[in-house]
């Protein structure tokens, strides 16, 4: 992320996922099928600067955000912003 790429918004969503039968329960959506959590961050001019996919549907949003912030090449939020 470049210094001019300030985070404008962060949000999560669920997208359909095909996963092995043995772990499908973790990815089971509230409705039909299996889904995965996807976290995305955009700039104020609506450019994607970060996307993290792969967390199971049952993961809490704070878990997904914490993972994104803790990764070496993860989401960076400038201090004081």
PDB file of N, CA, C and O in Angstrom:
ATOM      1  N   UNK A   1       0.849  -1.171   0.000  1.00  0.00           N
ATOM      2  CA  UNK A   1       0.000   0.000   0.000  1.00  0.00           C
ATOM      3  C   UNK A   1       0.894   1.232   0.000  1.00  0.00           C
ATOM      4  O   UNK A   1       1.798   1.359   0.790  1.00  0.00           O
ATOM      5  N   UNK A   2       0.648   2.137  -0.908  1.00  0.00           N
ATOM      6  CA  UNK A   2       1.409   3.383  -0.992  1.00  0.00           C
ATOM      7  C   UNK A   2       0.860   4.393   0.000  1.00  0.00           C
ATOM      8  O   UNK A   2      -0.288   4.328   0.411  1.00  0.00           O
ATOM      9  N   UNK A   3       1.680   5.358   0.361  1.00  0.00           N
ATOM     10  CA  UNK A   3       1.292   6.347   1.354  1.00  0.00           C
ATOM     11  C   UNK A   3       0.030   7.107   0.942  1.00  0.00           C
ATOM     12  O   UNK A   3      -0.762   7.495   1.778  1.00  0.00           O
ATOM     13  N   UNK A   4      -0.191   7.307  -0.363  1.00  0.00           N
ATOM     14  CA  UNK A   4      -1.375   8.042  -0.788  1.00  0.00           C
ATOM     15  C   UNK A   4      -2.632   7.162  -0.808  1.00  0.00           C
ATOM     16  O   UNK A   4      -3.718   7.654  -1.000  1.00  0.00           O
ATOM     17  N   UNK A   5      -2.481   5.863  -0.593  1.00  0.00           N
ATOM     18  CA  UNK A   5      -3.614   4.934  -0.625  1.00  0.00           C
ATOM     19  C   UNK A   5      -4.267   4.787   0.740  1.00  0.00           C
ATOM     20  O   UNK A   5      -4.211   3.747   1.376  1.00  0.00           O
ATOM     21  N   UNK A   6      -4.870   5.857   1.227  1.00  0.00           N
ATOM     22  CA  UNK A   6      -5.559   5.797   2.513  1.00  0.00           C
ATOM     23  C   UNK A   6      -6.789   4.911   2.407  1.00  0.00           C
ATOM     24  O   UNK A   6      -7.497   4.936   1.412  1.00  0.00           O
ATOM     25  N   UNK A   7      -7.039   4.162   3.455  1.00  0.00           N
ATOM     26  CA  UNK A   7      -8.216   3.303   3.480  1.00  0.00           C
ATOM     27  C   UNK A   7      -9.456   4.171   3.608  1.00  0.00           C
ATOM     28  O   UNK A   7      -9.580   4.971   4.529  1.00  0.00           O
ATOM     29  N   UNK A   8     -10.385   4.019   2.663  1.00  0.00           N
ATOM     30  CA  UNK A   8     -11.640   4.755   2.692  1.00  0.00           C
ATOM     31  C   UNK A   8     -12.743   3.959   3.365  1.00  0.00           C
ATOM     32  O   UNK A   8     -13.583   4.509   4.054  1.00  0.00           O
ATOM     33  N   UNK A   9     -12.709   2.631   3.177  1.00  0.00           N
ATOM     34  CA  UNK A   9     -13.726   1.770   3.781  1.00  0.00           C
ATOM     35  C   UNK A   9     -13.211   0.340   3.837  1.00  0.00           C
ATOM     36  O   UNK A   9     -12.427  -0.085   2.991  1.00  0.00           O
ATOM     37  N   UNK A  10     -13.661  -0.377   4.852  1.00  0.00           N
ATOM     38  CA  UNK A  10     -13.377  -1.807   4.997  1.00  0.00           C
ATOM     39  C   UNK A  10     -14.718  -2.484   5.244  1.00  0.00           C
ATOM     40  O   UNK A  10     -15.522  -2.006   6.042  1.00  0.00           O
ATOM     41  N   UNK A  11     -14.953  -3.589   4.541  1.00  0.00           N
ATOM     42  CA  UNK A  11     -16.196  -4.307   4.749  1.00  0.00           C
ATOM     43  C   UNK A  11     -15.978  -5.780   4.443  1.00  0.00           C
ATOM     44  O   UNK A  11     -15.011  -6.156   3.785  1.00  0.00           O
ATOM     45  N   UNK A  12     -16.885  -6.588   4.919  1.00  0.00           N
ATOM     46  CA  UNK A  12     -16.833  -8.014   4.668  1.00  0.00           C
ATOM     47  C   UNK A  12     -18.104  -8.481   3.990  1.00  0.00           C
ATOM     48  O   UNK A  12     -19.144  -7.832   4.085  1.00  0.00           O
ATOM     49  N   UNK A  13     -17.986  -9.596   3.287  1.00  0.00           N
ATOM     50  CA  UNK A  13     -19.136 -10.188   2.631  1.00  0.00           C
ATOM     51  C   UNK A  13     -18.927 -11.695   2.579  1.00  0.00           C
ATOM     52  O   UNK A  13     -17.847 -12.193   2.887  1.00  0.00           O
ATOM     53  N   UNK A  14     -19.954 -12.413   2.205  1.00  0.00           N
ATOM     54  CA  UNK A  14     -19.864 -13.858   2.044  1.00  0.00           C
ATOM     55  C   UNK A  14     -20.075 -14.193   0.577  1.00  0.00           C
ATOM     56  O   UNK A  14     -20.974 -13.660  -0.071  1.00  0.00           O
ATOM     57  N   UNK A  15     -19.220 -15.065   0.050  1.00  0.00           N
ATOM     58  CA  UNK A  15     -19.345 -15.512  -1.330  1.00  0.00           C
ATOM     59  C   UNK A  15     -19.410 -17.033  -1.347  1.00  0.00           C
ATOM     60  O   UNK A  15     -18.874 -17.691  -0.442  1.00  0.00           O
ATOM     61  N   UNK A  16     -20.086 -17.608  -2.338  1.00  0.00           N
ATOM     62  CA  UNK A  16     -20.166 -19.062  -2.427  1.00  0.00           C
ATOM     63  C   UNK A  16     -18.774 -19.695  -2.469  1.00  0.00           C
ATOM     64  O   UNK A  16     -17.840 -19.117  -3.036  1.00  0.00           O
ATOM     65  N   UNK A  17     -18.630 -20.864  -1.844  1.00  0.00           N
ATOM     66  CA  UNK A  17     -17.337 -21.555  -1.806  1.00  0.00           C
ATOM     67  C   UNK A  17     -17.532 -23.045  -1.976  1.00  0.00           C
ATOM     68  O   UNK A  17     -18.481 -23.621  -1.446  1.00  0.00           O
ATOM     69  N   UNK A  18     -16.644 -23.662  -2.714  1.00  0.00           N
ATOM     70  CA  UNK A  18     -16.597 -25.117  -2.840  1.00  0.00           C
ATOM     71  C   UNK A  18     -15.475 -25.604  -1.932  1.00  0.00           C
ATOM     72  O   UNK A  18     -14.314 -25.240  -2.138  1.00  0.00           O
ATOM     73  N   UNK A  19     -15.820 -26.378  -0.920  1.00  0.00           N
ATOM     74  CA  UNK A  19     -14.827 -26.862   0.034  1.00  0.00           C
ATOM     75  C   UNK A  19     -14.982 -28.364   0.214  1.00  0.00           C
ATOM     76  O   UNK A  19     -16.042 -28.922  -0.047  1.00  0.00           O
ATOM     77  N   UNK A  20     -13.915 -29.035   0.667  1.00  0.00           N
ATOM     78  CA  UNK A  20     -13.997 -30.483   0.884  1.00  0.00           C
ATOM     79  C   UNK A  20     -15.097 -30.839   1.886  1.00  0.00           C
ATOM     80  O   UNK A  20     -15.387 -30.077   2.812  1.00  0.00           O
ATOM     81  N   UNK A  21     -15.693 -31.998   1.715  1.00  0.00           N
ATOM     82  CA  UNK A  21     -16.809 -32.458   2.537  1.00  0.00           C
ATOM     83  C   UNK A  21     -16.464 -32.432   4.021  1.00  0.00           C
ATOM     84  O   UNK A  21     -17.276 -32.028   4.847  1.00  0.00           O
ATOM     85  N   UNK A  22     -15.219 -32.795   4.369  1.00  0.00           N
ATOM     86  CA  UNK A  22     -14.874 -32.899   5.789  1.00  0.00           C
ATOM     87  C   UNK A  22     -14.855 -31.557   6.525  1.00  0.00           C
ATOM     88  O   UNK A  22     -14.919 -31.528   7.750  1.00  0.00           O
ATOM     89  N   UNK A  23     -14.812 -30.426   5.832  1.00  0.00           N
ATOM     90  CA  UNK A  23     -14.827 -29.119   6.507  1.00  0.00           C
ATOM     91  C   UNK A  23     -16.028 -28.255   6.116  1.00  0.00           C
ATOM     92  O   UNK A  23     -16.102 -27.086   6.469  1.00  0.00           O
ATOM     93  N   UNK A  24     -16.980 -28.848   5.418  1.00  0.00           N
ATOM     94  CA  UNK A  24     -18.128 -28.078   4.940  1.00  0.00           C
ATOM     95  C   UNK A  24     -18.946 -27.440   6.053  1.00  0.00           C
ATOM     96  O   UNK A  24     -19.499 -26.366   5.868  1.00  0.00           O
ATOM     97  N   UNK A  25     -19.016 -28.061   7.222  1.00  0.00           N
ATOM     98  CA  UNK A  25     -19.839 -27.513   8.299  1.00  0.00           C
ATOM     99  C   UNK A  25     -19.382 -26.121   8.707  1.00  0.00           C
ATOM    100  O   UNK A  25     -20.195 -25.248   8.979  1.00  0.00           O
ATOM    101  N   UNK A  26     -18.064 -25.864   8.745  1.00  0.00           N
ATOM    102  CA  UNK A  26     -17.540 -24.540   9.089  1.00  0.00           C
ATOM    103  C   UNK A  26     -17.939 -23.489   8.062  1.00  0.00           C
ATOM    104  O   UNK A  26     -18.038 -22.312   8.377  1.00  0.00           O
ATOM    105  N   UNK A  27     -18.107 -23.899   6.824  1.00  0.00           N
ATOM    106  CA  UNK A  27     -18.385 -22.981   5.730  1.00  0.00           C
ATOM    107  C   UNK A  27     -19.870 -22.895   5.383  1.00  0.00           C
ATOM    108  O   UNK A  27     -20.245 -22.230   4.438  1.00  0.00           O
ATOM    109  N   UNK A  28     -20.710 -23.587   6.152  1.00  0.00           N
ATOM    110  CA  UNK A  28     -22.148 -23.602   5.883  1.00  0.00           C
ATOM    111  C   UNK A  28     -22.725 -22.228   6.129  1.00  0.00           C
ATOM    112  O   UNK A  28     -22.551 -21.638   7.183  1.00  0.00           O
ATOM    113  N   UNK A  29     -23.415 -21.686   5.126  1.00  0.00           N
ATOM    114  CA  UNK A  29     -24.024 -20.366   5.238  1.00  0.00           C
ATOM    115  C   UNK A  29     -25.342 -20.397   5.990  1.00  0.00           C
ATOM    116  O   UNK A  29     -25.876 -21.457   6.291  1.00  0.00           O
ATOM    117  N   UNK A  30     -25.861 -19.229   6.303  1.00  0.00           N
ATOM    118  CA  UNK A  30     -27.161 -19.146   6.988  1.00  0.00           C
ATOM    119  C   UNK A  30     -28.278 -19.640   6.090  1.00  0.00           C
ATOM    120  O   UNK A  30     -29.303 -20.092   6.551  1.00  0.00           O
ATOM    121  N   UNK A  31     -28.064 -19.488   4.807  1.00  0.00           N
ATOM    122  CA  UNK A  31     -29.040 -19.978   3.830  1.00  0.00           C
ATOM    123  C   UNK A  31     -28.477 -21.261   3.235  1.00  0.00           C
ATOM    124  O   UNK A  31     -27.778 -21.987   3.902  1.00  0.00           O
ATOM    125  N   UNK A  32     -28.722 -21.509   1.992  1.00  0.00           N
ATOM    126  CA  UNK A  32     -28.245 -22.734   1.366  1.00  0.00           C
ATOM    127  C   UNK A  32     -26.779 -22.654   0.985  1.00  0.00           C
ATOM    128  O   UNK A  32     -26.261 -21.592   0.674  1.00  0.00           O
ATOM    129  N   UNK A  33     -26.112 -23.787   1.004  1.00  0.00           N
ATOM    130  CA  UNK A  33     -24.766 -23.886   0.478  1.00  0.00           C
ATOM    131  C   UNK A  33     -23.663 -23.467   1.443  1.00  0.00           C
ATOM    132  O   UNK A  33     -23.896 -23.168   2.603  1.00  0.00           O
ATOM    133  N   UNK A  34     -22.441 -23.489   0.915  1.00  0.00           N
ATOM    134  CA  UNK A  34     -21.264 -23.114   1.689  1.00  0.00           C
ATOM    135  C   UNK A  34     -20.737 -21.775   1.193  1.00  0.00           C
ATOM    136  O   UNK A  34     -20.773 -21.493  -0.004  1.00  0.00           O
ATOM    137  N   UNK A  35     -20.270 -20.953   2.140  1.00  0.00           N
ATOM    138  CA  UNK A  35     -19.739 -19.635   1.783  1.00  0.00           C
ATOM    139  C   UNK A  35     -18.444 -19.384   2.538  1.00  0.00           C
ATOM    140  O   UNK A  35     -18.137 -20.054   3.521  1.00  0.00           O
ATOM    141  N   UNK A  36     -17.690 -18.405   2.062  1.00  0.00           N
ATOM    142  CA  UNK A  36     -16.499 -17.979   2.764  1.00  0.00           C
ATOM    143  C   UNK A  36     -16.563 -16.477   3.002  1.00  0.00           C
ATOM    144  O   UNK A  36     -17.207 -15.749   2.253  1.00  0.00           O
ATOM    145  N   UNK A  37     -15.917 -16.043   4.086  1.00  0.00           N
ATOM    146  CA  UNK A  37     -15.815 -14.627   4.398  1.00  0.00           C
ATOM    147  C   UNK A  37     -14.783 -13.991   3.479  1.00  0.00           C
ATOM    148  O   UNK A  37     -13.710 -14.555   3.262  1.00  0.00           O
ATOM    149  N   UNK A  38     -15.083 -12.823   2.956  1.00  0.00           N
ATOM    150  CA  UNK A  38     -14.128 -12.050   2.169  1.00  0.00           C
ATOM    151  C   UNK A  38     -14.111 -10.642   2.742  1.00  0.00           C
ATOM    152  O   UNK A  38     -15.155 -10.008   2.871  1.00  0.00           O
ATOM    153  N   UNK A  39     -12.920 -10.165   3.112  1.00  0.00           N
ATOM    154  CA  UNK A  39     -12.745  -8.811   3.621  1.00  0.00           C
ATOM    155  C   UNK A  39     -12.080  -7.989   2.525  1.00  0.00           C
ATOM    156  O   UNK A  39     -11.133  -8.455   1.885  1.00  0.00           O
ATOM    157  N   UNK A  40     -12.580  -6.787   2.285  1.00  0.00           N
ATOM    158  CA  UNK A  40     -12.000  -5.908   1.270  1.00  0.00           C
ATOM    159  C   UNK A  40     -11.846  -4.502   1.830  1.00  0.00           C
ATOM    160  O   UNK A  40     -12.673  -4.044   2.611  1.00  0.00           O
ATOM    161  N   UNK A  41     -10.773  -3.838   1.411  1.00  0.00           N
ATOM    162  CA  UNK A  41     -10.535  -2.444   1.772  1.00  0.00           C
ATOM    163  C   UNK A  41     -10.376  -1.652   0.482  1.00  0.00           C
ATOM    164  O   UNK A  41      -9.745  -2.113  -0.476  1.00  0.00           O
ATOM    165  N   UNK A  42     -10.976  -0.463   0.462  1.00  0.00           N
ATOM    166  CA  UNK A  42     -10.891   0.394  -0.715  1.00  0.00           C
ATOM    167  C   UNK A  42     -10.406   1.787  -0.304  1.00  0.00           C
ATOM    168  O   UNK A  42     -10.477   2.165   0.859  1.00  0.00           O
ATOM    169  N   UNK A  43      -9.933   2.527  -1.299  1.00  0.00           N
ATOM    170  CA  UNK A  43      -9.527   3.908  -1.071  1.00  0.00           C
ATOM    171  C   UNK A  43     -10.754   4.805  -1.200  1.00  0.00           C
ATOM    172  O   UNK A  43     -11.840   4.341  -1.575  1.00  0.00           O
ATOM    173  N   UNK A  44     -10.568   6.096  -0.921  1.00  0.00           N
ATOM    174  CA  UNK A  44     -11.675   7.040  -1.045  1.00  0.00           C
ATOM    175  C   UNK A  44     -12.148   7.187  -2.493  1.00  0.00           C
ATOM    176  O   UNK A  44     -13.274   7.585  -2.742  1.00  0.00           O
ATOM    177  N   UNK A  45     -11.271   6.854  -3.466  1.00  0.00           N
ATOM    178  CA  UNK A  45     -11.699   6.911  -4.868  1.00  0.00           C
ATOM    179  C   UNK A  45     -12.092   5.527  -5.398  1.00  0.00           C
ATOM    180  O   UNK A  45     -12.061   5.269  -6.588  1.00  0.00           O
ATOM    181  N   UNK A  46     -12.485   4.639  -4.470  1.00  0.00           N
ATOM    182  CA  UNK A  46     -13.084   3.332  -4.765  1.00  0.00           C
ATOM    183  C   UNK A  46     -12.160   2.342  -5.474  1.00  0.00           C
ATOM    184  O   UNK A  46     -12.606   1.481  -6.229  1.00  0.00           O
ATOM    185  N   UNK A  47     -10.866   2.407  -5.207  1.00  0.00           N
ATOM    186  CA  UNK A  47      -9.915   1.433  -5.734  1.00  0.00           C
ATOM    187  C   UNK A  47      -9.645   0.405  -4.649  1.00  0.00           C
ATOM    188  O   UNK A  47      -9.394   0.750  -3.494  1.00  0.00           O
ATOM    189  N   UNK A  48      -9.714  -0.885  -5.021  1.00  0.00           N
ATOM    190  CA  UNK A  48      -9.400  -1.936  -4.070  1.00  0.00           C
ATOM    191  C   UNK A  48      -7.916  -1.876  -3.744  1.00  0.00           C
ATOM    192  O   UNK A  48      -7.076  -1.827  -4.643  1.00  0.00           O
ATOM    193  N   UNK A  49      -7.587  -1.885  -2.438  1.00  0.00           N
ATOM    194  CA  UNK A  49      -6.185  -1.919  -2.038  1.00  0.00           C
ATOM    195  C   UNK A  49      -5.855  -3.176  -1.238  1.00  0.00           C
ATOM    196  O   UNK A  49      -4.696  -3.476  -1.014  1.00  0.00           O
ATOM    197  N   UNK A  50      -6.875  -3.930  -0.820  1.00  0.00           N
ATOM    198  CA  UNK A  50      -6.619  -5.150  -0.075  1.00  0.00           C
ATOM    199  C   UNK A  50      -7.849  -6.047  -0.130  1.00  0.00           C
ATOM    200  O   UNK A  50      -8.977  -5.570   0.025  1.00  0.00           O
ATOM    201  N   UNK A  51      -7.619  -7.348  -0.337  1.00  0.00           N
ATOM    202  CA  UNK A  51      -8.695  -8.349  -0.296  1.00  0.00           C
ATOM    203  C   UNK A  51      -8.140  -9.589   0.401  1.00  0.00           C
ATOM    204  O   UNK A  51      -7.046 -10.053   0.091  1.00  0.00           O
ATOM    205  N   UNK A  52      -8.886 -10.101   1.364  1.00  0.00           N
ATOM    206  CA  UNK A  52      -8.520 -11.336   2.060  1.00  0.00           C
ATOM    207  C   UNK A  52      -9.703 -12.286   1.964  1.00  0.00           C
ATOM    208  O   UNK A  52     -10.790 -11.995   2.464  1.00  0.00           O
ATOM    209  N   UNK A  53      -9.501 -13.408   1.310  1.00  0.00           N
ATOM    210  CA  UNK A  53     -10.556 -14.413   1.150  1.00  0.00           C
ATOM    211  C   UNK A  53     -10.117 -15.713   1.799  1.00  0.00           C
ATOM    212  O   UNK A  53      -8.924 -15.936   2.009  1.00  0.00           O
ATOM    213  N   UNK A  54     -11.070 -16.571   2.120  1.00  0.00           N
ATOM    214  CA  UNK A  54     -10.755 -17.911   2.581  1.00  0.00           C
ATOM    215  C   UNK A  54     -11.207 -18.261   3.977  1.00  0.00           C
ATOM    216  O   UNK A  54     -11.205 -19.427   4.341  1.00  0.00           O
ATOM    217  N   UNK A  55     -11.584 -17.283   4.788  1.00  0.00           N
ATOM    218  CA  UNK A  55     -12.073 -17.596   6.129  1.00  0.00           C
ATOM    219  C   UNK A  55     -13.445 -18.246   6.034  1.00  0.00           C
ATOM    220  O   UNK A  55     -14.263 -17.878   5.190  1.00  0.00           O
ATOM    221  N   UNK A  56     -13.688 -19.209   6.921  1.00  0.00           N
ATOM    222  CA  UNK A  56     -14.978 -19.891   6.911  1.00  0.00           C
ATOM    223  C   UNK A  56     -16.112 -18.938   7.267  1.00  0.00           C
ATOM    224  O   UNK A  56     -15.898 -17.916   7.907  1.00  0.00           O
ATOM    225  N   UNK A  57     -17.311 -19.315   6.877  1.00  0.00           N
ATOM    226  CA  UNK A  57     -18.508 -18.492   7.096  1.00  0.00           C
ATOM    227  C   UNK A  57     -18.713 -18.209   8.573  1.00  0.00           C
ATOM    228  O   UNK A  57     -19.137 -17.125   8.953  1.00  0.00           O
ATOM    229  N   UNK A  58     -18.363 -19.154   9.425  1.00  0.00           N
ATOM    230  CA  UNK A  58     -18.629 -19.018  10.853  1.00  0.00           C
ATOM    231  C   UNK A  58     -17.643 -18.096  11.574  1.00  0.00           C
ATOM    232  O   UNK A  58     -17.830 -17.787  12.744  1.00  0.00           O
ATOM    233  N   UNK A  59     -16.597 -17.646  10.905  1.00  0.00           N
ATOM    234  CA  UNK A  59     -15.602 -16.776  11.542  1.00  0.00           C
ATOM    235  C   UNK A  59     -16.208 -15.400  11.822  1.00  0.00           C
ATOM    236  O   UNK A  59     -16.937 -14.847  11.004  1.00  0.00           O
ATOM    237  N   UNK A  60     -15.899 -14.865  12.994  1.00  0.00           N
ATOM    238  CA  UNK A  60     -16.385 -13.531  13.358  1.00  0.00           C
ATOM    239  C   UNK A  60     -15.578 -12.491  12.597  1.00  0.00           C
ATOM    240  O   UNK A  60     -14.382 -12.662  12.330  1.00  0.00           O
ATOM    241  N   UNK A  61     -16.232 -11.385  12.237  1.00  0.00           N
ATOM    242  CA  UNK A  61     -15.588 -10.339  11.452  1.00  0.00           C
ATOM    243  C   UNK A  61     -14.309  -9.835  12.126  1.00  0.00           C
ATOM    244  O   UNK A  61     -13.319  -9.562  11.456  1.00  0.00           O
ATOM    245  N   UNK A  62     -14.289  -9.737  13.452  1.00  0.00           N
ATOM    246  CA  UNK A  62     -13.100  -9.246  14.146  1.00  0.00           C
ATOM    247  C   UNK A  62     -11.924 -10.208  13.985  1.00  0.00           C
ATOM    248  O   UNK A  62     -10.771  -9.787  13.949  1.00  0.00           O
ATOM    249  N   UNK A  63     -12.203 -11.512  13.871  1.00  0.00           N
ATOM    250  CA  UNK A  63     -11.154 -12.501  13.615  1.00  0.00           C
ATOM    251  C   UNK A  63     -10.532 -12.277  12.256  1.00  0.00           C
ATOM    252  O   UNK A  63      -9.311 -12.318  12.107  1.00  0.00           O
ATOM    253  N   UNK A  64     -11.367 -12.060  11.255  1.00  0.00           N
ATOM    254  CA  UNK A  64     -10.890 -11.871   9.892  1.00  0.00           C
ATOM    255  C   UNK A  64     -10.068 -10.582   9.800  1.00  0.00           C
ATOM    256  O   UNK A  64      -8.979 -10.557   9.221  1.00  0.00           O
ATOM    257  N   UNK A  65     -10.564  -9.502  10.399  1.00  0.00           N
ATOM    258  CA  UNK A  65      -9.842  -8.233  10.391  1.00  0.00           C
ATOM    259  C   UNK A  65      -8.515  -8.369  11.136  1.00  0.00           C
ATOM    260  O   UNK A  65      -7.479  -7.892  10.659  1.00  0.00           O
ATOM    261  N   UNK A  66      -8.519  -9.019  12.285  1.00  0.00           N
ATOM    262  CA  UNK A  66      -7.286  -9.232  13.037  1.00  0.00           C
ATOM    263  C   UNK A  66      -6.247  -9.988  12.229  1.00  0.00           C
ATOM    264  O   UNK A  66      -5.057  -9.667  12.255  1.00  0.00           O
ATOM    265  N   UNK A  67      -6.694 -10.998  11.490  1.00  0.00           N
ATOM    266  CA  UNK A  67      -5.793 -11.757  10.628  1.00  0.00           C
ATOM    267  C   UNK A  67      -5.211 -10.859   9.538  1.00  0.00           C
ATOM    268  O   UNK A  67      -4.009 -10.891   9.271  1.00  0.00           O
ATOM    269  N   UNK A  68      -6.043 -10.048   8.918  1.00  0.00           N
ATOM    270  CA  UNK A  68      -5.580  -9.147   7.854  1.00  0.00           C
ATOM    271  C   UNK A  68      -4.534  -8.171   8.378  1.00  0.00           C
ATOM    272  O   UNK A  68      -3.544  -7.879   7.695  1.00  0.00           O
ATOM    273  N   UNK A  69      -4.725  -7.664   9.580  1.00  0.00           N
ATOM    274  CA  UNK A  69      -3.802  -6.688  10.160  1.00  0.00           C
ATOM    275  C   UNK A  69      -2.502  -7.317  10.653  1.00  0.00           C
ATOM    276  O   UNK A  69      -1.462  -6.659  10.700  1.00  0.00           O
ATOM    277  N   UNK A  70      -2.530  -8.611  11.006  1.00  0.00           N
ATOM    278  CA  UNK A  70      -1.351  -9.261  11.570  1.00  0.00           C
ATOM    279  C   UNK A  70      -0.432  -9.894  10.528  1.00  0.00           C
ATOM    280  O   UNK A  70       0.706 -10.237  10.843  1.00  0.00           O
ATOM    281  N   UNK A  71      -0.879 -10.046   9.313  1.00  0.00           N
ATOM    282  CA  UNK A  71      -0.054 -10.672   8.279  1.00  0.00           C
ATOM    283  C   UNK A  71       1.092  -9.742   7.866  1.00  0.00           C
ATOM    284  O   UNK A  71       0.922  -8.527   7.815  1.00  0.00           O
ATOM    285  N   UNK A  72       2.234 -10.335   7.535  1.00  0.00           N
ATOM    286  CA  UNK A  72       3.398  -9.557   7.106  1.00  0.00           C
ATOM    287  C   UNK A  72       3.063  -8.667   5.922  1.00  0.00           C
ATOM    288  O   UNK A  72       3.414  -7.494   5.895  1.00  0.00           O
ATOM    289  N   UNK A  73       2.371  -9.201   4.949  1.00  0.00           N
ATOM    290  CA  UNK A  73       1.986  -8.412   3.771  1.00  0.00           C
ATOM    291  C   UNK A  73       0.499  -8.072   3.818  1.00  0.00           C
ATOM    292  O   UNK A  73      -0.138  -7.909   2.794  1.00  0.00           O
ATOM    293  N   UNK A  74      -0.026  -7.954   5.017  1.00  0.00           N
ATOM    294  CA  UNK A  74      -1.450  -7.719   5.197  1.00  0.00           C
ATOM    295  C   UNK A  74      -1.854  -6.264   5.097  1.00  0.00           C
ATOM    296  O   UNK A  74      -1.090  -5.401   4.651  1.00  0.00           O
ATOM    297  N   UNK A  75      -3.050  -6.002   5.549  1.00  0.00           N
ATOM    298  CA  UNK A  75      -3.631  -4.666   5.527  1.00  0.00           C
ATOM    299  C   UNK A  75      -2.881  -3.757   6.476  1.00  0.00           C
ATOM    300  O   UNK A  75      -2.645  -4.106   7.623  1.00  0.00           O
ATOM    301  N   UNK A  76      -2.476  -2.592   5.996  1.00  0.00           N
ATOM    302  CA  UNK A  76      -1.750  -1.614   6.811  1.00  0.00           C
ATOM    303  C   UNK A  76      -2.621  -0.372   6.972  1.00  0.00           C
ATOM    304  O   UNK A  76      -3.077   0.206   5.997  1.00  0.00           O
ATOM    305  N   UNK A  77      -2.842   0.008   8.222  1.00  0.00           N
ATOM    306  CA  UNK A  77      -3.572   1.224   8.534  1.00  0.00           C
ATOM    307  C   UNK A  77      -2.560   2.206   9.121  1.00  0.00           C
ATOM    308  O   UNK A  77      -1.885   1.891  10.110  1.00  0.00           O
ATOM    309  N   UNK A  78      -2.427   3.363   8.514  1.00  0.00           N
ATOM    310  CA  UNK A  78      -1.479   4.355   9.007  1.00  0.00           C
ATOM    311  C   UNK A  78      -1.905   4.848  10.383  1.00  0.00           C
ATOM    312  O   UNK A  78      -3.084   5.105  10.606  1.00  0.00           O
ATOM    313  N   UNK A  79      -0.938   4.944  11.293  1.00  0.00           N
ATOM    314  CA  UNK A  79      -1.250   5.410  12.643  1.00  0.00           C
ATOM    315  C   UNK A  79      -1.804   6.816  12.617  1.00  0.00           C
ATOM    316  O   UNK A  79      -1.336   7.682  11.875  1.00  0.00           O
ATOM    317  N   UNK A  80      -2.828   7.038  13.415  1.00  0.00           N
ATOM    318  CA  UNK A  80      -3.449   8.357  13.476  1.00  0.00           C
ATOM    319  C   UNK A  80      -4.482   8.613  12.415  1.00  0.00           C
ATOM    320  O   UNK A  80      -5.089   9.671  12.348  1.00  0.00           O
ATOM    321  N   UNK A  81      -4.713   7.646  11.535  1.00  0.00           N
ATOM    322  CA  UNK A  81      -5.685   7.802  10.452  1.00  0.00           C
ATOM    323  C   UNK A  81      -6.960   7.097  10.853  1.00  0.00           C
ATOM    324  O   UNK A  81      -6.972   6.025  11.348  1.00  0.00           O
TER     325      UNK A  81
END
